[in-house]
Coordinates of C-alpha atoms in Angstrom, one line a residue:
M163 CA -38.5 44.9 -27.9
R164 CA -34.8 44.6 -28.8
Q165 CA -32.8 42.9 -26.0
I166 CA -29.8 45.1 -25.0
S167 CA -26.5 43.1 -24.1
A168 CA -25.1 43.4 -20.8
V169 CA -21.5 43.7 -22.4
P170 CA -21.1 47.0 -24.2
Q171 CA -20.1 46.3 -27.9
P172 CA -16.6 47.8 -29.0
S173 CA -16.7 50.4 -31.5
P174 CA -14.9 49.8 -34.8
R175 CA -12.2 52.0 -33.5
C176 CA -11.7 49.9 -30.4
R177 CA -11.8 46.6 -32.6
A178 CA -9.0 48.2 -34.7
G179 CA -7.0 48.8 -31.6
S180 CA -7.4 45.3 -30.3
S181 CA -6.3 43.9 -33.4
T182 CA -3.3 46.1 -33.3
F183 CA -2.6 45.0 -29.8
L184 CA -2.8 41.4 -30.7
R185 CA -0.2 41.7 -33.4
I186 CA 2.0 43.5 -30.9
V187 CA 1.7 40.6 -28.5
L188 CA 2.3 38.0 -31.1
V189 CA 5.4 39.7 -32.4
S190 CA 6.6 40.4 -28.9
L191 CA 6.1 36.7 -28.0
V192 CA 8.0 35.5 -31.2
W193 CA 10.9 38.0 -30.2
L194 CA 10.9 36.8 -26.7
L195 CA 11.0 33.0 -27.8
A196 CA 13.8 33.9 -30.3
S197 CA 15.8 35.6 -27.5
L198 CA 15.4 32.6 -25.2
H199 CA 16.3 30.0 -27.8
P200 CA 20.1 30.1 -27.0
A201 CA 19.3 29.9 -23.4
V202 CA 17.0 26.8 -24.1
A203 CA 19.8 25.3 -26.2
D204 CA 22.1 25.8 -23.4
I205 CA 20.0 23.4 -21.1
V206 CA 21.3 20.4 -23.1
P207 CA 25.1 20.9 -22.8
R208 CA 27.4 20.5 -25.5
K209 CA 29.5 17.2 -25.5
V210 CA 32.7 17.0 -27.3
A211 CA 35.2 14.0 -27.4
L212 CA 38.8 13.8 -28.7
V213 CA 39.8 10.3 -29.3
I214 CA 43.6 9.4 -30.0
G215 CA 45.1 6.1 -31.0
N216 CA 48.6 5.8 -31.6
A217 CA 49.9 2.3 -32.6
A218 CA 52.5 2.6 -35.4
Y219 CA 55.5 2.8 -33.1
P220 CA 58.6 1.3 -34.7
G221 CA 59.8 -2.3 -34.3
K222 CA 58.7 -4.2 -31.2
A223 CA 57.0 -1.1 -29.8
R224 CA 54.1 -1.4 -32.4
L225 CA 50.8 -2.0 -30.8
A226 CA 48.4 -4.4 -32.1
N227 CA 44.9 -3.1 -30.8
T228 CA 45.2 0.7 -30.2
T229 CA 43.8 1.4 -33.7
A230 CA 40.6 -0.8 -33.0
D231 CA 40.3 0.8 -29.4
A232 CA 40.3 4.2 -30.7
R233 CA 37.7 3.5 -33.3
L234 CA 35.6 1.6 -30.7
M235 CA 35.6 4.5 -28.3
A236 CA 35.0 7.1 -31.0
D237 CA 31.9 5.1 -32.1
T238 CA 30.9 4.9 -28.4
F239 CA 31.1 8.6 -27.7
R240 CA 29.3 9.2 -31.1
A241 CA 26.5 7.0 -30.1
L242 CA 26.3 8.7 -26.9
G243 CA 25.6 12.1 -28.7
Y244 CA 29.2 13.5 -28.5
E245 CA 30.8 15.6 -31.3
T246 CA 33.7 13.2 -31.9
T247 CA 37.1 13.8 -33.4
L248 CA 39.2 10.7 -34.1
L249 CA 42.9 10.9 -34.7
Q250 CA 45.3 8.0 -35.2
D251 CA 49.0 7.8 -35.4
V252 CA 49.8 11.6 -34.9
D253 CA 52.8 13.4 -33.6
R254 CA 53.3 15.8 -30.6
N255 CA 52.1 19.0 -32.3
A256 CA 49.0 17.4 -33.7
M257 CA 48.3 16.2 -30.1
I258 CA 48.8 19.9 -28.7
R259 CA 46.7 21.4 -31.5
A260 CA 43.8 18.8 -30.9
V261 CA 43.6 19.2 -27.1
A262 CA 43.8 23.0 -27.6
Q263 CA 40.7 22.7 -30.0
L264 CA 38.8 20.6 -27.6
A265 CA 39.6 23.0 -24.7
E266 CA 38.5 26.2 -27.1
G267 CA 35.2 24.5 -27.9
M268 CA 34.2 24.4 -24.1
K269 CA 34.2 28.2 -23.6
E270 CA 30.3 28.2 -23.2
G271 CA 30.5 25.2 -20.8
G272 CA 29.7 21.5 -21.6
V273 CA 31.2 18.2 -21.2
A274 CA 34.7 17.4 -22.6
A275 CA 36.3 13.9 -22.9
L276 CA 39.9 13.1 -24.0
Y277 CA 40.7 9.4 -24.5
F278 CA 44.2 8.2 -25.4
A279 CA 45.2 4.7 -26.4
G280 CA 49.0 4.1 -26.9
H281 CA 52.2 4.1 -25.1
G282 CA 52.8 6.1 -22.0
L283 CA 55.6 6.5 -19.4
Q284 CA 56.6 8.5 -16.2
L285 CA 59.7 10.3 -15.6
A286 CA 60.3 12.3 -12.4
G287 CA 56.7 12.1 -11.3
E288 CA 55.3 13.3 -14.5
N289 CA 53.3 11.4 -17.1
Y290 CA 54.0 11.5 -20.9
L291 CA 52.0 10.1 -23.9
L292 CA 54.0 9.1 -26.7
P293 CA 53.3 10.5 -29.9
M294 CA 54.7 9.3 -33.4
N295 CA 58.0 10.1 -34.9
L296 CA 60.0 10.0 -31.9
P297 CA 63.9 9.7 -31.9
P298 CA 65.5 7.3 -29.7
L299 CA 64.3 8.3 -26.2
T300 CA 66.4 9.7 -23.5
Q301 CA 65.4 11.6 -20.4
K302 CA 65.9 14.9 -21.9
L303 CA 64.1 13.9 -25.2
V304 CA 61.0 12.6 -23.3
R305 CA 60.5 16.1 -21.8
D306 CA 61.1 17.7 -25.2
D307 CA 59.4 15.5 -27.5
A308 CA 56.7 13.5 -25.6
Y309 CA 53.3 14.8 -24.8
P310 CA 52.9 15.8 -21.0
L311 CA 49.6 14.6 -19.6
Q312 CA 49.6 17.8 -17.3
H313 CA 49.2 20.0 -20.3
A314 CA 46.0 18.4 -21.0
I315 CA 44.9 18.5 -17.4
D316 CA 45.7 22.2 -17.4
R317 CA 43.9 23.1 -20.8
L318 CA 40.8 21.3 -19.8
R319 CA 40.8 22.9 -16.1
D320 CA 40.9 26.3 -17.8
S321 CA 38.5 25.5 -20.7
G322 CA 35.1 26.3 -19.0
A323 CA 33.9 22.9 -19.2
Q324 CA 31.5 21.9 -16.2
V325 CA 32.7 18.2 -16.7
S326 CA 36.0 17.1 -18.1
M327 CA 37.3 13.5 -18.5
I328 CA 40.6 12.1 -19.4
I329 CA 41.0 8.4 -20.1
V330 CA 44.3 6.9 -20.6
D331 CA 44.8 3.3 -21.9
A332 CA 48.5 3.4 -22.0
C333 CA 51.6 1.5 -20.4
R334 CA 51.0 -1.6 -22.4
N335 CA 53.0 -4.7 -21.5
V336 CA 55.3 -5.0 -24.6
P337 CA 58.9 -4.2 -25.1
Y338 CA 59.3 -0.5 -25.8
G339 CA 62.7 -0.4 -27.1
W340 CA 64.5 3.0 -27.6
G341 CA 66.1 2.7 -23.9
Y342 CA 62.6 2.9 -22.5
R343 CA 63.1 0.3 -19.9
A344 CA 65.8 2.5 -18.5
L345 CA 63.5 5.4 -17.7
E346 CA 63.0 4.9 -14.0
E347 CA 59.6 3.7 -13.0
E348 CA 57.1 1.5 -14.9
G349 CA 53.7 2.6 -15.6
L350 CA 52.1 6.0 -15.0
T351 CA 52.0 7.9 -11.8
A352 CA 48.8 9.3 -10.1
L353 CA 47.9 13.1 -11.2
K354 CA 45.5 15.0 -9.1
P355 CA 42.5 15.9 -11.3
A356 CA 41.3 19.7 -11.5
K357 CA 37.8 20.5 -10.2
G358 CA 34.9 19.0 -12.1
M359 CA 37.4 16.5 -13.6
L360 CA 37.9 12.9 -13.8
I361 CA 41.1 11.0 -14.9
A362 CA 40.8 7.3 -15.4
Y363 CA 43.7 5.1 -16.2
A364 CA 43.6 1.4 -17.7
T365 CA 45.8 0.3 -14.7
A366 CA 46.8 1.3 -11.1
P367 CA 49.8 3.9 -10.7
G368 CA 53.1 2.2 -11.3
Q369 CA 51.6 -1.0 -13.2
L370 CA 51.4 -2.2 -16.7
A371 CA 48.3 -2.4 -18.9
L372 CA 47.6 -5.3 -21.3
D373 CA 47.0 -4.7 -25.0
G374 CA 44.8 -7.9 -25.3
K375 CA 45.0 -10.5 -28.1
S376 CA 45.7 -9.2 -31.5
G377 CA 42.7 -8.3 -33.5
S378 CA 40.5 -7.5 -30.3
H379 CA 40.4 -4.8 -27.9
S380 CA 42.2 -4.0 -24.7
P381 CA 40.6 -5.3 -21.4
F382 CA 40.1 -1.9 -20.3
T383 CA 38.6 -0.3 -23.4
S384 CA 36.2 -3.1 -24.1
A385 CA 35.0 -2.9 -20.5
L386 CA 34.6 0.8 -20.6
A387 CA 32.8 0.9 -24.0
E388 CA 30.5 -1.8 -22.8
S389 CA 29.7 0.0 -19.5
M390 CA 29.2 3.5 -20.8
R391 CA 26.3 2.3 -22.9
Q392 CA 24.5 0.9 -19.9
P393 CA 21.6 3.3 -18.7
G394 CA 21.2 4.8 -15.3
I395 CA 24.7 4.2 -14.1
R396 CA 26.7 7.2 -12.7
V397 CA 29.9 7.7 -14.0
D398 CA 31.5 6.7 -10.6
D399 CA 29.7 3.3 -10.8
V400 CA 30.8 3.0 -14.4
F401 CA 34.5 2.8 -13.7
K402 CA 33.7 0.6 -10.6
R403 CA 32.0 -1.8 -12.9
V404 CA 35.0 -1.5 -15.4
R405 CA 37.4 -2.2 -12.7
S406 CA 35.5 -5.3 -11.6
L407 CA 35.3 -6.5 -15.3
V408 CA 39.0 -5.9 -16.0
R409 CA 40.1 -7.6 -12.9
E410 CA 38.0 -10.7 -13.7
R411 CA 39.2 -10.8 -17.4
T412 CA 42.8 -10.6 -16.5
R413 CA 42.8 -12.4 -13.6
D414 CA 43.9 -9.6 -11.4
E415 CA 46.9 -8.6 -13.5
Q416 CA 45.4 -5.3 -14.3
Q417 CA 43.4 -3.0 -12.2
P418 CA 42.0 0.3 -13.5
W419 CA 42.4 3.3 -11.4
V420 CA 40.2 6.6 -11.2
A421 CA 40.7 9.9 -9.6
T422 CA 37.8 12.3 -9.6
S423 CA 36.7 15.4 -8.3
L424 CA 33.5 15.7 -10.1
V425 CA 30.3 17.2 -8.2
G426 CA 26.9 15.7 -8.6
D427 CA 25.7 13.0 -10.8
F428 CA 26.8 12.6 -14.3
F429 CA 25.6 9.8 -16.6
F430 CA 27.1 8.5 -19.8
T431 CA 23.5 7.1 -20.6
P432 CA 20.8 8.8 -18.5
P433 CA 18.3 6.8 -16.6
G434 CA 15.3 5.6 -18.7
S435 CA 17.3 5.5 -21.9
A436 CA 17.5 2.2 -24.0
P437 CA 20.9 0.5 -24.0
I438 CA 23.2 1.8 -26.8
K439 CA 24.1 -0.9 -29.3
L440 CA 27.0 -0.6 -31.5
A441 CA 28.1 -2.5 -34.5
T442 CA 31.1 -3.7 -32.9
V443 CA 30.8 -7.0 -31.1
L444 CA 32.7 -7.3 -27.9
P445 CA 33.9 -10.6 -26.7
A446 CA 31.8 -12.0 -23.8
P447 CA 34.0 -12.4 -20.7
Q448 CA 34.8 -15.9 -19.7
R449 CA 33.1 -16.7 -16.4
P450 CA 34.0 -19.6 -14.3
S451 CA 31.2 -22.3 -13.9
G452 CA 29.5 -23.0 -10.7
R453 CA 28.3 -20.2 -8.4
T454 CA 26.2 -17.4 -10.0
R455 CA 27.4 -13.9 -10.3
Q456 CA 25.2 -11.6 -8.3
L457 CA 24.7 -8.3 -10.3
P458 CA 23.4 -5.1 -8.9
E459 CA 19.7 -4.8 -9.6
V460 CA 20.4 -1.6 -11.6
E461 CA 22.1 -3.6 -14.2
R462 CA 19.3 -6.0 -14.1
G463 CA 16.9 -3.1 -15.1
N464 CA 15.5 -2.3 -11.6
A465 CA 17.0 1.0 -10.6
H466 CA 14.9 1.2 -7.1
A467 CA 15.9 -2.2 -6.0
P468 CA 18.8 -2.4 -3.4
K469 CA 22.2 -3.2 -4.9
V470 CA 23.6 -6.5 -4.4
A471 CA 27.5 -6.8 -4.2
K472 CA 29.1 -8.4 -7.2
L473 CA 31.5 -11.4 -6.7
E474 CA 35.0 -10.9 -7.8
W475 CA 36.5 -13.3 -10.3
F476 CA 38.6 -15.0 -7.6
Q477 CA 35.5 -15.5 -5.4
L478 CA 34.0 -17.7 -8.2
M479 CA 37.1 -19.9 -8.4
Q480 CA 36.1 -23.7 -7.9
P481 CA 37.9 -26.0 -5.4
D482 CA 40.3 -27.5 -8.0
A483 CA 41.3 -24.1 -9.3
L484 CA 41.9 -22.8 -5.7
T485 CA 44.2 -25.8 -5.2
L486 CA 46.0 -25.3 -8.3
A487 CA 46.5 -21.7 -7.8
Y488 CA 48.0 -22.3 -4.3
K489 CA 50.6 -24.7 -5.7
E490 CA 51.3 -22.2 -8.3
M491 CA 51.8 -19.3 -5.8
E492 CA 53.8 -21.4 -3.5
I493 CA 56.3 -22.4 -6.3
S494 CA 56.6 -18.7 -7.2
A495 CA 57.2 -17.7 -3.6
R496 CA 60.2 -20.3 -3.4
Q497 CA 61.7 -18.8 -6.6
I498 CA 61.4 -15.0 -5.7
T499 CA 64.6 -13.1 -5.4
L500 CA 65.4 -9.8 -4.0
D501 CA 65.1 -8.2 -7.2
D502 CA 61.5 -9.4 -7.7
F503 CA 60.2 -7.7 -4.6
P504 CA 59.7 -4.1 -5.7
R505 CA 57.5 -5.1 -8.8
L506 CA 55.5 -7.7 -6.9
T507 CA 55.1 -5.2 -4.0
R508 CA 53.6 -2.6 -6.4
K509 CA 51.2 -5.2 -7.8
A510 CA 50.2 -6.1 -4.3
E511 CA 49.8 -2.5 -3.3
S512 CA 47.3 -2.1 -6.3
G513 CA 45.2 -4.8 -4.8
N514 CA 46.3 -7.9 -6.9
V515 CA 45.2 -10.9 -4.7
I516 CA 47.8 -13.2 -6.2
A517 CA 50.7 -10.8 -5.6
Q518 CA 49.5 -10.1 -2.1
T519 CA 49.2 -13.9 -1.3
T520 CA 52.5 -14.7 -3.1
L521 CA 54.1 -12.1 -1.0
G522 CA 52.8 -13.4 2.1
L523 CA 54.1 -16.9 1.2
A524 CA 57.5 -15.7 0.4
Y525 CA 57.8 -13.7 3.6
R526 CA 56.8 -16.9 5.6
N527 CA 58.4 -19.5 3.8
G528 CA 61.1 -17.8 1.7
S529 CA 64.9 -17.2 2.4
I530 CA 66.1 -16.2 5.9
L531 CA 67.4 -12.9 4.2
W532 CA 63.9 -11.6 4.0
R533 CA 61.7 -14.0 6.2
S534 CA 59.3 -12.0 8.2
N535 CA 56.1 -13.3 9.7
P536 CA 54.5 -9.9 10.5
K537 CA 54.9 -9.1 6.9
A538 CA 53.5 -12.4 5.7
V539 CA 50.4 -11.6 8.2
H540 CA 50.2 -8.2 6.5
W541 CA 49.8 -9.4 3.0
F542 CA 47.6 -12.4 3.8
Q543 CA 45.3 -10.1 5.6
A544 CA 45.1 -7.8 2.5
A545 CA 44.1 -10.7 0.4
A546 CA 41.6 -12.1 2.9
E547 CA 39.7 -8.6 3.3
Q548 CA 39.1 -8.9 -0.4
G549 CA 37.5 -12.3 0.2
F550 CA 40.2 -14.4 -1.4
A551 CA 39.9 -17.8 -0.1
I552 CA 43.5 -18.7 -0.1
G553 CA 44.3 -15.5 1.5
E554 CA 41.8 -16.1 4.2
N555 CA 43.0 -19.6 5.0
E556 CA 46.8 -18.6 5.2
L557 CA 45.6 -15.9 7.7
G558 CA 43.8 -18.2 9.8
E559 CA 46.9 -20.5 10.0
M560 CA 48.9 -17.7 11.1
Y561 CA 46.6 -17.1 13.9
Y562 CA 46.2 -20.8 14.7
L563 CA 49.8 -21.1 14.8
G564 CA 50.9 -18.0 16.4
R565 CA 53.3 -16.8 13.6
G566 CA 53.4 -13.0 13.2
V567 CA 50.7 -12.7 15.6
D568 CA 49.5 -13.7 19.1
K569 CA 48.3 -17.4 19.0
D570 CA 44.5 -17.1 18.9
V571 CA 42.7 -20.2 17.5
A572 CA 39.1 -18.6 18.1
A573 CA 40.1 -15.9 15.6
S574 CA 41.4 -18.5 13.1
I575 CA 37.9 -20.3 13.0
P576 CA 35.9 -17.5 11.1
L577 CA 38.7 -17.2 8.7
F578 CA 38.7 -21.0 7.9
E579 CA 34.9 -20.9 7.7
K580 CA 34.9 -18.3 5.0
A581 CA 37.5 -20.1 2.9
A582 CA 35.9 -23.5 3.5
A583 CA 32.4 -21.9 2.3
A584 CA 34.3 -21.1 -1.0
G585 CA 35.0 -24.9 -1.2
Y586 CA 38.7 -24.6 -0.6
T587 CA 39.6 -28.1 0.6
V588 CA 42.7 -27.3 2.9
A589 CA 40.4 -24.7 4.7
K590 CA 37.8 -27.4 5.4
L591 CA 40.3 -29.5 7.2
N592 CA 41.9 -26.6 9.1
L593 CA 38.3 -25.6 10.2
L594 CA 37.8 -29.0 11.8
Q595 CA 41.3 -29.1 13.5
A596 CA 40.6 -25.6 14.9
M597 CA 37.1 -26.4 16.2
A598 CA 38.8 -29.5 17.9
W599 CA 41.4 -27.4 19.6
N600 CA 39.0 -24.6 20.6
D601 CA 36.2 -26.8 21.8
P602 CA 37.0 -30.5 22.1
M603 CA 33.3 -31.4 22.8
K604 CA 32.4 -30.2 19.4
W605 CA 34.8 -32.6 17.9
V606 CA 33.3 -35.4 19.9
E607 CA 30.0 -34.2 18.7
L608 CA 31.1 -34.5 15.1
L609 CA 32.8 -37.9 15.6
K610 CA 29.6 -39.5 17.4
P611 CA 28.1 -40.7 14.3
V612 CA 31.2 -42.4 13.1
F613 CA 31.7 -44.4 16.4
H614 CA 28.0 -45.0 16.7
D615 CA 27.9 -46.8 13.2
K616 CA 30.7 -48.9 14.2

């Protein structure tokens, strides 16, 4: 007997209907995927970079390394997946057009980056980037012929970009000419970033940046290009790393500064990526011998381990170098004049430990016209709080002697201990003296072996 299937067999008409239905489903699926494609593409935001390097300024104002710096940054952005435009030695109109095109490209959102290397100045609290083909500068012509940095901030603020970055490696420490030095304050001033924006300067507000040795890169740009390629470092930590490297490589003469209103985490090179390598070889920093610099675990490839604080360059100085540095600062403090104070104060306020300690010495030991122990204590404390052994020792002496503060030998001992631990010979002697004053029995205990041997 023929077995009857429990499942009824479709009729030819029903099979034809199933085939038609299947085709409709496939067509609909293809249409759906096609319609979703732009949305899927939007998951990976567009990344666009504009790099400008102006070097061919007239006469002594010409810059040696901005061309190489701009090329390095353009190569770095391209390696990180940015659509990159490189402009060199351009005038004001070209800068305006290029920034406008960058902003126009962000209508659908994404990441926008503007990098400028060249001369810059501030006038009446506004920052200006200097293009090519400028006439001899006066205050009026600066406003008319230079490129206002606020223009770039405004264009990117209104562009639609989710993340925007403005990076300025300007204010280089070379004679500018054209009456530049008569234009009020040195350096650039701090400008407030718009929402979702980061503004990075090669050096602190009011300070000058270094151009680097001819044929190399500026300290800021080389550190930035190197740090951007490291995987798994948030953009905030990238610039912290840059600041530390620049402070080390310039011996605190230059300290980068960043203002940010970014929300959430942003990475130049996401976690898990391989480090980006470029053909350009960057010079390795010269580190003092002796103590080992502790790097955060994330920079040693372990993103889950707790971070270990890095030592700054001045915390790696050897005893002889500390002694020599003190002698140099003492000489500088004796030779300082009233006209020197504004510039030295600006450097000290930016965190320069050499300037801070020199100011302290000047206020403590200098001319009666400006001598002030409380001000000396203020600047010694600023240097000590950063872990500078000489600043720690000098602050300890102020407490030990009661100069500018109430006499407090007990408070001097921890300061001498920190400086002595760094190998500073003077601090070791001061520590013994303070311990003997604070607790004579400890001094007796220290001397027992000496008398016992005799």
